[in-house]
PDB file of C-alpha atoms in Angstrom:
ATOM      1  CA  MET A   1       0.006   0.005  -0.001  1.00 40.00           C
ATOM      2  CA  GLU A   2       1.772   3.144  -1.220  1.00 42.00           C
ATOM      3  CA  ASN A   3      -0.545   5.634   0.393  1.00 50.00           C
ATOM      4  CA  SER A   4       0.314   6.467   4.032  1.00 55.00           C
ATOM      5  CA  GLU A   5      -3.070   8.099   4.641  1.00 54.00           C
ATOM      6  CA  ASN A   6      -5.025   6.432   7.474  1.00 67.00           C
ATOM      7  CA  ILE A   7      -1.975   4.497   8.723  1.00 84.00           C
ATOM      8  CA  ARG A   8      -1.848   5.016  12.475  1.00 88.00           C
ATOM      9  CA  ILE A   9       1.489   4.862  14.289  1.00 94.00           C
ATOM     10  CA  LEU A  10       2.140   4.491  18.015  1.00 95.00           C
ATOM     11  CA  LEU A  11       5.323   6.444  18.721  1.00 97.00           C
ATOM     12  CA  ALA A  12       6.763   5.796  22.205  1.00 95.00           C
ATOM     13  CA  GLU A  13       9.737   8.122  22.764  1.00 94.00           C
ATOM     14  CA  ASP A  14      10.580   9.903  26.016  1.00 92.00           C
ATOM     15  CA  ASP A  15      13.073  12.364  24.497  1.00 92.00           C
ATOM     16  CA  GLU A  16      11.067  15.585  23.978  1.00 94.00           C
ATOM     17  CA  ASN A  17      13.152  16.928  21.113  1.00 94.00           C
ATOM     18  CA  LEU A  18      13.418  13.680  19.177  1.00 94.00           C
ATOM     19  CA  GLY A  19       9.766  12.822  19.777  1.00 94.00           C
ATOM     20  CA  PHE A  20       8.636  16.202  18.453  1.00 96.00           C
ATOM     21  CA  ILE A  21      10.854  15.890  15.353  1.00 96.00           C
ATOM     22  CA  LEU A  22       9.664  12.344  14.576  1.00 96.00           C
ATOM     23  CA  LYS A  23       5.990  13.139  15.127  1.00 95.00           C
ATOM     24  CA  ASP A  24       6.229  16.223  12.902  1.00 96.00           C
ATOM     25  CA  PHE A  25       8.053  14.321  10.148  1.00 95.00           C
ATOM     26  CA  LEU A  26       5.656  11.387  10.189  1.00 95.00           C
ATOM     27  CA  GLU A  27       2.564  13.615  10.151  1.00 94.00           C
ATOM     28  CA  ILE A  28       3.969  15.597   7.216  1.00 94.00           C
ATOM     29  CA  SER A  29       4.469  12.222   5.510  1.00 91.00           C
ATOM     30  CA  GLY A  30       0.745  11.589   5.906  1.00 90.00           C
ATOM     31  CA  TYR A  31       0.646   9.281   8.919  1.00 91.00           C
ATOM     32  CA  ASP A  32      -1.684   9.574  11.910  1.00 91.00           C
ATOM     33  CA  VAL A  33       0.677   9.603  14.923  1.00 95.00           C
ATOM     34  CA  VAL A  34      -0.019   9.100  18.605  1.00 95.00           C
ATOM     35  CA  TRP A  35       3.091  10.172  20.564  1.00 96.00           C
ATOM     36  CA  VAL A  36       3.522   9.009  24.152  1.00 95.00           C
ATOM     37  CA  LYS A  37       6.489   9.538  26.471  1.00 94.00           C
ATOM     38  CA  ASP A  38       6.634   6.503  28.743  1.00 94.00           C
ATOM     39  CA  GLY A  39       5.954   2.790  28.561  1.00 92.00           C
ATOM     40  CA  ASN A  40       2.833   2.800  30.720  1.00 94.00           C
ATOM     41  CA  GLU A  41       1.213   5.532  28.668  1.00 94.00           C
ATOM     42  CA  ALA A  42       2.136   3.631  25.507  1.00 94.00           C
ATOM     43  CA  TRP A  43       0.480   0.464  26.800  1.00 94.00           C
ATOM     44  CA  THR A  44      -2.675   2.347  27.796  1.00 92.00           C
ATOM     45  CA  SER A  45      -2.848   3.974  24.377  1.00 91.00           C
ATOM     46  CA  PHE A  46      -2.277   0.666  22.593  1.00 90.00           C
ATOM     47  CA  GLN A  47      -5.164  -0.945  24.453  1.00 84.00           C
ATOM     48  CA  SER A  48      -7.619   1.806  23.511  1.00 79.00           C
ATOM     49  CA  ASN A  49      -6.610   2.465  19.879  1.00 79.00           C
ATOM     50  CA  LEU A  50      -6.090   0.520  16.677  1.00 78.00           C
ATOM     51  CA  PHE A  51      -2.526   0.947  15.401  1.00 85.00           C
ATOM     52  CA  ASP A  52      -0.847  -0.286  12.215  1.00 86.00           C
ATOM     53  CA  ILE A  53       2.758  -0.112  13.439  1.00 90.00           C
ATOM     54  CA  CYS A  54       4.581   0.711  16.704  1.00 94.00           C
ATOM     55  CA  ILE A  55       7.856   2.640  17.051  1.00 95.00           C
ATOM     56  CA  LEU A  56       9.265   1.966  20.517  1.00 92.00           C
ATOM     57  CA  ASP A  57      12.218   3.555  22.279  1.00 90.00           C
ATOM     58  CA  VAL A  58      14.062   0.886  24.276  1.00 87.00           C
ATOM     59  CA  MET A  59      15.012   3.084  27.239  1.00 86.00           C
ATOM     60  CA  MET A  60      11.783   4.635  28.560  1.00 89.00           C
ATOM     61  CA  PRO A  61      10.606   5.451  32.085  1.00 86.00           C
ATOM     62  CA  LEU A  62       8.034   3.278  33.910  1.00 90.00           C
ATOM     63  CA  MET A  63       8.225   0.491  31.327  1.00 88.00           C
ATOM     64  CA  ASP A  64      11.088  -0.119  28.887  1.00 86.00           C
ATOM     65  CA  GLY A  65      10.561  -0.840  25.223  1.00 85.00           C
ATOM     66  CA  PHE A  66      11.350  -4.556  25.505  1.00 87.00           C
ATOM     67  CA  SER A  67       8.779  -5.061  28.276  1.00 90.00           C
ATOM     68  CA  LEU A  68       6.229  -3.042  26.320  1.00 91.00           C
ATOM     69  CA  ALA A  69       6.836  -5.140  23.219  1.00 89.00           C
ATOM     70  CA  LYS A  70       6.191  -8.318  25.195  1.00 88.00           C
ATOM     71  CA  LYS A  71       2.845  -6.977  26.409  1.00 89.00           C
ATOM     72  CA  ILE A  72       1.896  -5.883  22.891  1.00 87.00           C
ATOM     73  CA  ARG A  73       2.822  -9.289  21.513  1.00 82.00           C
ATOM     74  CA  SER A  74       0.661 -10.975  24.161  1.00 80.00           C
ATOM     75  CA  THR A  75      -2.440  -9.327  22.674  1.00 77.00           C
ATOM     76  CA  ASN A  76      -1.482  -8.809  19.036  1.00 76.00           C
ATOM     77  CA  LYS A  77       0.968 -11.224  17.453  1.00 73.00           C
ATOM     78  CA  ASN A  78       0.864  -9.596  14.043  1.00 75.00           C
ATOM     79  CA  ILE A  79       1.417  -5.861  14.465  1.00 83.00           C
ATOM     80  CA  PRO A  80       4.852  -4.774  13.217  1.00 87.00           C
ATOM     81  CA  PHE A  81       7.158  -2.679  15.388  1.00 88.00           C
ATOM     82  CA  ILE A  82      10.529  -0.932  15.280  1.00 90.00           C
ATOM     83  CA  PHE A  83      12.894  -0.400  18.198  1.00 89.00           C
ATOM     84  CA  LEU A  84      14.728   2.926  18.573  1.00 88.00           C
ATOM     85  CA  THR A  85      17.778   2.874  20.816  1.00 84.00           C
ATOM     86  CA  ALA A  86      21.028   4.612  21.686  1.00 78.00           C
ATOM     87  CA  LYS A  87      22.440   1.195  22.498  1.00 66.00           C
ATOM     88  CA  ALA A  88      24.682  -0.316  19.848  1.00 63.00           C
ATOM     89  CA  MET A  89      25.461  -3.515  21.738  1.00 60.00           C
ATOM     90  CA  LYS A  90      24.959  -6.713  19.746  1.00 60.00           C
ATOM     91  CA  GLU A  91      23.136  -8.342  22.686  1.00 66.00           C
ATOM     92  CA  ASP A  92      20.487  -5.621  22.730  1.00 65.00           C
ATOM     93  CA  LYS A  93      19.795  -5.963  19.009  1.00 66.00           C
ATOM     94  CA  ILE A  94      19.482  -9.721  19.347  1.00 69.00           C
ATOM     95  CA  ALA A  95      17.108  -9.281  22.295  1.00 69.00           C
ATOM     96  CA  GLY A  96      14.939  -6.926  20.281  1.00 67.00           C
ATOM     97  CA  LEU A  97      14.821  -9.159  17.241  1.00 66.00           C
ATOM     98  CA  GLU A  98      14.039 -12.186  19.387  1.00 67.00           C
ATOM     99  CA  LEU A  99      10.964 -10.332  20.623  1.00 69.00           C
ATOM    100  CA  GLY A 100       9.772 -10.196  17.020  1.00 68.00           C
ATOM    101  CA  ALA A 101      10.873  -6.656  16.106  1.00 73.00           C
ATOM    102  CA  ASP A 102      10.679  -5.937  12.381  1.00 78.00           C
ATOM    103  CA  ASP A 103      13.578  -3.491  12.591  1.00 81.00           C
ATOM    104  CA  TYR A 104      16.071  -1.996  15.044  1.00 83.00           C
ATOM    105  CA  ILE A 105      17.447   1.517  14.512  1.00 86.00           C
ATOM    106  CA  THR A 106      20.377   2.897  16.473  1.00 83.00           C
ATOM    107  CA  LYS A 107      20.418   6.619  17.318  1.00 84.00           C
ATOM    108  CA  PRO A 108      21.326   8.966  15.764  1.00 85.00           C
ATOM    109  CA  PHE A 109      19.455   8.312  12.527  1.00 87.00           C
ATOM    110  CA  SER A 110      17.821  10.414   9.819  1.00 90.00           C
ATOM    111  CA  THR A 111      14.077  10.844   9.616  1.00 92.00           C
ATOM    112  CA  GLU A 112      14.273   9.857   5.967  1.00 91.00           C
ATOM    113  CA  GLU A 113      15.821   6.527   6.915  1.00 90.00           C
ATOM    114  CA  LEU A 114      13.055   5.864   9.405  1.00 92.00           C
ATOM    115  CA  GLY A 115      10.424   6.802   6.827  1.00 92.00           C
ATOM    116  CA  LEU A 116      11.827   4.341   4.275  1.00 90.00           C
ATOM    117  CA  ARG A 117      11.992   1.542   6.828  1.00 89.00           C
ATOM    118  CA  ILE A 118       8.380   2.138   7.846  1.00 92.00           C
ATOM    119  CA  LYS A 119       7.251   1.991   4.198  1.00 87.00           C
ATOM    120  CA  ASN A 120       9.148  -1.217   3.564  1.00 85.00           C
ATOM    121  CA  ILE A 121       7.774  -2.898   6.685  1.00 85.00           C
ATOM    122  CA  LEU A 122       4.175  -1.910   5.886  1.00 83.00           C
ATOM    123  CA  LYS A 123       4.490  -3.169   2.303  1.00 77.00           C
ATOM    124  CA  ARG A 124       5.840  -6.497   3.559  1.00 74.00           C
ATOM    125  CA  TYR A 125       3.153  -6.694   6.233  1.00 72.00           C
ATOM    126  CA  ILE A 126       0.332  -6.116   3.788  1.00 63.00           C
ATOM    127  CA  PHE A 127       1.765  -8.701   1.368  1.00 55.00           C
ATOM    128  CA  GLN A 128       2.158 -11.350   4.074  1.00 57.00           C
ATOM    129  CA  HIS A 129      -1.271 -10.836   5.556  1.00 55.00           C
ATOM    130  CA  THR A 130      -3.075 -10.747   2.233  1.00 51.00           C
ATOM    131  CA  ASN A 131      -2.472 -14.503   2.297  1.00 50.00           C
ATOM    132  CA  SER A 132      -3.473 -15.070   5.929  1.00 53.00           C
ATOM    133  CA  CYS A 133      -6.606 -16.891   7.062  1.00 61.00           C
ATOM    134  CA  ASN A 134      -8.018 -13.603   8.362  1.00 78.00           C
ATOM    135  CA  THR A 135      -7.650 -11.736   5.077  1.00 82.00           C
ATOM    136  CA  PHE A 136     -10.337 -12.061   2.422  1.00 86.00           C
ATOM    137  CA  LYS A 137     -10.406 -10.952  -1.221  1.00 85.00           C
ATOM    138  CA  LEU A 138     -13.846  -9.590  -2.076  1.00 88.00           C
ATOM    139  CA  GLY A 139     -13.771  -8.769  -5.753  1.00 86.00           C
ATOM    140  CA  LYS A 140     -11.625  -5.644  -6.004  1.00 86.00           C
ATOM    141  CA  ILE A 141     -11.575  -5.143  -2.232  1.00 90.00           C
ATOM    142  CA  ILE A 142      -9.233  -6.717   0.339  1.00 88.00           C
ATOM    143  CA  PHE A 143     -10.728  -7.205   3.807  1.00 89.00           C
ATOM    144  CA  ASP A 144      -8.076  -7.425   6.556  1.00 86.00           C
ATOM    145  CA  TYR A 145      -9.925  -8.659   9.632  1.00 85.00           C
ATOM    146  CA  ASN A 146      -6.912  -8.347  11.977  1.00 79.00           C
ATOM    147  CA  ARG A 147      -6.493  -4.665  11.172  1.00 80.00           C
ATOM    148  CA  GLN A 148     -10.243  -4.079  10.726  1.00 85.00           C
ATOM    149  CA  ILE A 149      -9.848  -2.355   7.380  1.00 88.00           C
ATOM    150  CA  LEU A 150     -11.018  -2.581   3.763  1.00 91.00           C
ATOM    151  CA  LEU A 151      -8.386  -1.879   1.090  1.00 88.00           C
ATOM    152  CA  PHE A 152      -9.448  -0.660  -2.335  1.00 84.00           C
ATOM    153  CA  ASP A 153      -6.841   0.675  -4.801  1.00 78.00           C
ATOM    154  CA  ASP A 154      -4.984   3.258  -2.655  1.00 71.00           C
ATOM    155  CA  SER A 155      -7.875   3.825  -0.275  1.00 80.00           C
ATOM    156  CA  GLU A 156      -8.619   2.433   3.177  1.00 84.00           C
ATOM    157  CA  ILE A 157     -11.855   2.216   5.109  1.00 88.00           C
ATOM    158  CA  ARG A 158     -11.631   1.495   8.831  1.00 88.00           C
ATOM    159  CA  LEU A 159     -14.283  -0.754  10.269  1.00 88.00           C
ATOM    160  CA  THR A 160     -15.595  -0.923  13.796  1.00 86.00           C
ATOM    161  CA  LYS A 161     -15.018  -4.172  15.661  1.00 83.00           C
ATOM    162  CA  LYS A 162     -18.625  -5.275  15.189  1.00 86.00           C
ATOM    163  CA  GLU A 163     -18.600  -4.401  11.473  1.00 90.00           C
ATOM    164  CA  ALA A 164     -15.445  -6.494  11.044  1.00 89.00           C
ATOM    165  CA  GLU A 165     -16.943  -9.422  12.972  1.00 89.00           C
ATOM    166  CA  VAL A 166     -20.124  -9.416  10.903  1.00 92.00           C
ATOM    167  CA  LEU A 167     -18.201  -9.180   7.630  1.00 94.00           C
ATOM    168  CA  LYS A 168     -15.844 -11.999   8.665  1.00 92.00           C
ATOM    169  CA  LEU A 169     -18.806 -14.312   9.303  1.00 91.00           C
ATOM    170  CA  LEU A 170     -20.268 -13.393   5.912  1.00 94.00           C
ATOM    171  CA  CYS A 171     -16.927 -14.090   4.231  1.00 92.00           C
ATOM    172  CA  GLU A 172     -16.574 -17.442   5.948  1.00 89.00           C
ATOM    173  CA  ASN A 173     -20.037 -18.340   4.624  1.00 90.00           C
ATOM    174  CA  LYS A 174     -19.669 -16.746   1.181  1.00 89.00           C
ATOM    175  CA  SER A 175     -22.394 -17.810  -1.268  1.00 90.00           C
ATOM    176  CA  LYS A 176     -24.155 -19.620   1.595  1.00 92.00           C
ATOM    177  CA  ILE A 177     -26.950 -18.457   3.865  1.00 92.00           C
ATOM    178  CA  LEU A 178     -25.693 -17.017   7.154  1.00 91.00           C
ATOM    179  CA  ARG A 179     -28.590 -17.623   9.489  1.00 90.00           C
ATOM    180  CA  ARG A 180     -29.501 -14.584  11.558  1.00 88.00           C
ATOM    181  CA  GLU A 181     -29.653 -16.455  14.864  1.00 87.00           C
ATOM    182  CA  VAL A 182     -26.225 -18.032  14.259  1.00 87.00           C
ATOM    183  CA  ALA A 183     -24.618 -14.626  13.631  1.00 87.00           C
ATOM    184  CA  LEU A 184     -26.304 -13.055  16.645  1.00 86.00           C
ATOM    185  CA  GLN A 185     -25.176 -15.824  18.998  1.00 84.00           C
ATOM    186  CA  GLU A 186     -21.652 -15.773  17.550  1.00 82.00           C
ATOM    187  CA  ILE A 187     -21.125 -12.011  17.785  1.00 80.00           C
ATOM    188  CA  TRP A 188     -23.562 -10.709  20.403  1.00 78.00           C
ATOM    189  CA  GLY A 189     -24.155 -13.857  22.447  1.00 75.00           C
ATOM    190  CA  ASP A 190     -27.906 -13.298  22.175  1.00 66.00           C
ATOM    191  CA  ASP A 191     -30.481 -13.581  19.404  1.00 61.00           C
ATOM    192  CA  ASP A 192     -33.267 -11.384  20.759  1.00 66.00           C
ATOM    193  CA  TYR A 193     -35.170  -8.791  18.735  1.00 62.00           C
ATOM    194  CA  PHE A 194     -33.090  -5.758  19.730  1.00 64.00           C
ATOM    195  CA  MET A 195     -29.794  -7.489  18.878  1.00 67.00           C
ATOM    196  CA  GLY A 196     -31.332  -8.369  15.522  1.00 67.00           C
ATOM    197  CA  ARG A 197     -32.125  -4.734  14.803  1.00 77.00           C
ATOM    198  CA  SER A 198     -28.556  -3.840  15.734  1.00 78.00           C
ATOM    199  CA  MET A 199     -27.225  -6.381  13.268  1.00 83.00           C
ATOM    200  CA  ASP A 200     -29.417  -4.876  10.511  1.00 87.00           C
ATOM    201  CA  VAL A 201     -27.733  -1.521  11.127  1.00 89.00           C
ATOM    202  CA  TYR A 202     -24.271  -3.068  10.697  1.00 90.00           C
ATOM    203  CA  ILE A 203     -25.347  -4.851   7.505  1.00 93.00           C
ATOM    204  CA  THR A 204     -26.510  -1.483   6.095  1.00 93.00           C
ATOM    205  CA  LYS A 205     -23.169   0.119   6.995  1.00 93.00           C
ATOM    206  CA  LEU A 206     -21.219  -2.725   5.384  1.00 95.00           C
ATOM    207  CA  ARG A 207     -23.188  -2.355   2.161  1.00 94.00           C
ATOM    208  CA  LYS A 208     -22.159   1.305   2.025  1.00 94.00           C
ATOM    209  CA  HIS A 209     -18.516   0.426   2.709  1.00 94.00           C
ATOM    210  CA  LEU A 210     -18.474  -2.234  -0.020  1.00 94.00           C
ATOM    211  CA  LYS A 211     -20.235  -0.236  -2.743  1.00 91.00           C
ATOM    212  CA  ALA A 212     -16.845   0.632  -4.307  1.00 88.00           C
ATOM    213  CA  ASP A 213     -17.183  -2.747  -6.062  1.00 90.00           C
ATOM    214  CA  PRO A 214     -20.661  -3.187  -7.597  1.00 90.00           C
ATOM    215  CA  GLY A 215     -20.035  -6.921  -7.863  1.00 91.00           C
ATOM    216  CA  ILE A 216     -20.335  -7.329  -4.079  1.00 94.00           C
ATOM    217  CA  ASN A 217     -23.815  -7.862  -2.701  1.00 93.00           C
ATOM    218  CA  ILE A 218     -25.116  -8.719   0.771  1.00 94.00           C
ATOM    219  CA  LYS A 219     -28.555 -10.204   0.116  1.00 93.00           C
ATOM    220  CA  ASN A 220     -31.416 -10.376   2.577  1.00 91.00           C
ATOM    221  CA  ILE A 221     -32.793 -13.893   2.714  1.00 89.00           C
ATOM    222  CA  HIS A 222     -36.323 -13.246   3.961  1.00 86.00           C
ATOM    223  CA  GLY A 223     -37.045 -14.772   7.334  1.00 84.00           C
ATOM    224  CA  THR A 224     -33.690 -16.556   7.419  1.00 89.00           C
ATOM    225  CA  GLY A 225     -30.603 -14.347   7.302  1.00 91.00           C
ATOM    226  CA  PHE A 226     -28.083 -12.975   4.823  1.00 93.00           C
ATOM    227  CA  MET A 227     -25.867 -14.128   1.975  1.00 93.00           C
ATOM    228  CA  LEU A 228     -22.643 -12.583   0.656  1.00 94.00           C
ATOM    229  CA  GLU A 229     -22.462 -12.836  -3.131  1.00 93.00           C
ATOM    230  CA  ILE A 230     -19.491 -11.726  -5.199  1.00 89.00           C
ATOM    231  CA  ILE A 231     -19.541 -11.371  -8.980  1.00 84.00           C
ATOM    232  CA  GLU A 232     -15.969 -10.957 -10.222  1.00 66.00           C
ATOM    233  CA  ASN A 233     -15.309  -7.784 -12.231  1.00 56.00           C
ATOM    234  CA  GLY A 234     -18.824  -6.622 -11.434  1.00 42.00           C
ATOM    235  CA  LYS A 235     -20.286  -8.697 -14.303  1.00 43.00           C
TER     236      LYS A 235
END
């Protein structure tokens, strides 16, 4: 994905000057950046926001970058992250890479270098996850369930958690009837009338999100449920 628009970055850097420079550079480059200055604040922000990549300083107050990465990995095994550090010791780089870091940059470094590394990691990440069991090709649209986004050409549409869950069930039952009560129990844990009305709202929203490809259709099956139909090339 060439376009950086809508890519959200968690930047955890306690150095005021460097943090300001990096945030400014990344925002000028088109990224949405949340900058935090200690490990605890970074963890809190990660839990309450959806990020596409994390940039973590190793030496931070309250919680260091390695410990933060472990917590992030415990809840999201797929999100890419980069370590920033003043340490040049081989052992530290190995420790970072063993935690699953996608890159490790030693200070000082240029903002342009960081920007290129971010682009390369995101391209690789999108390519790898296009083939994952939680990524679905819907005509001209790619649905990435893990990141809760729809990709179409150079555009992105972010989905809510419930929208993503409903669409995933439809994808898993493509060209088959998804019974209303099954979906309600699976996602809401209840199949009463009010939950059913809520699901109808999400179906309507998904239809709007998917209209970029006229070959995609979520059909109402009267009295039963829904069916996702895809006609390739809109024919």
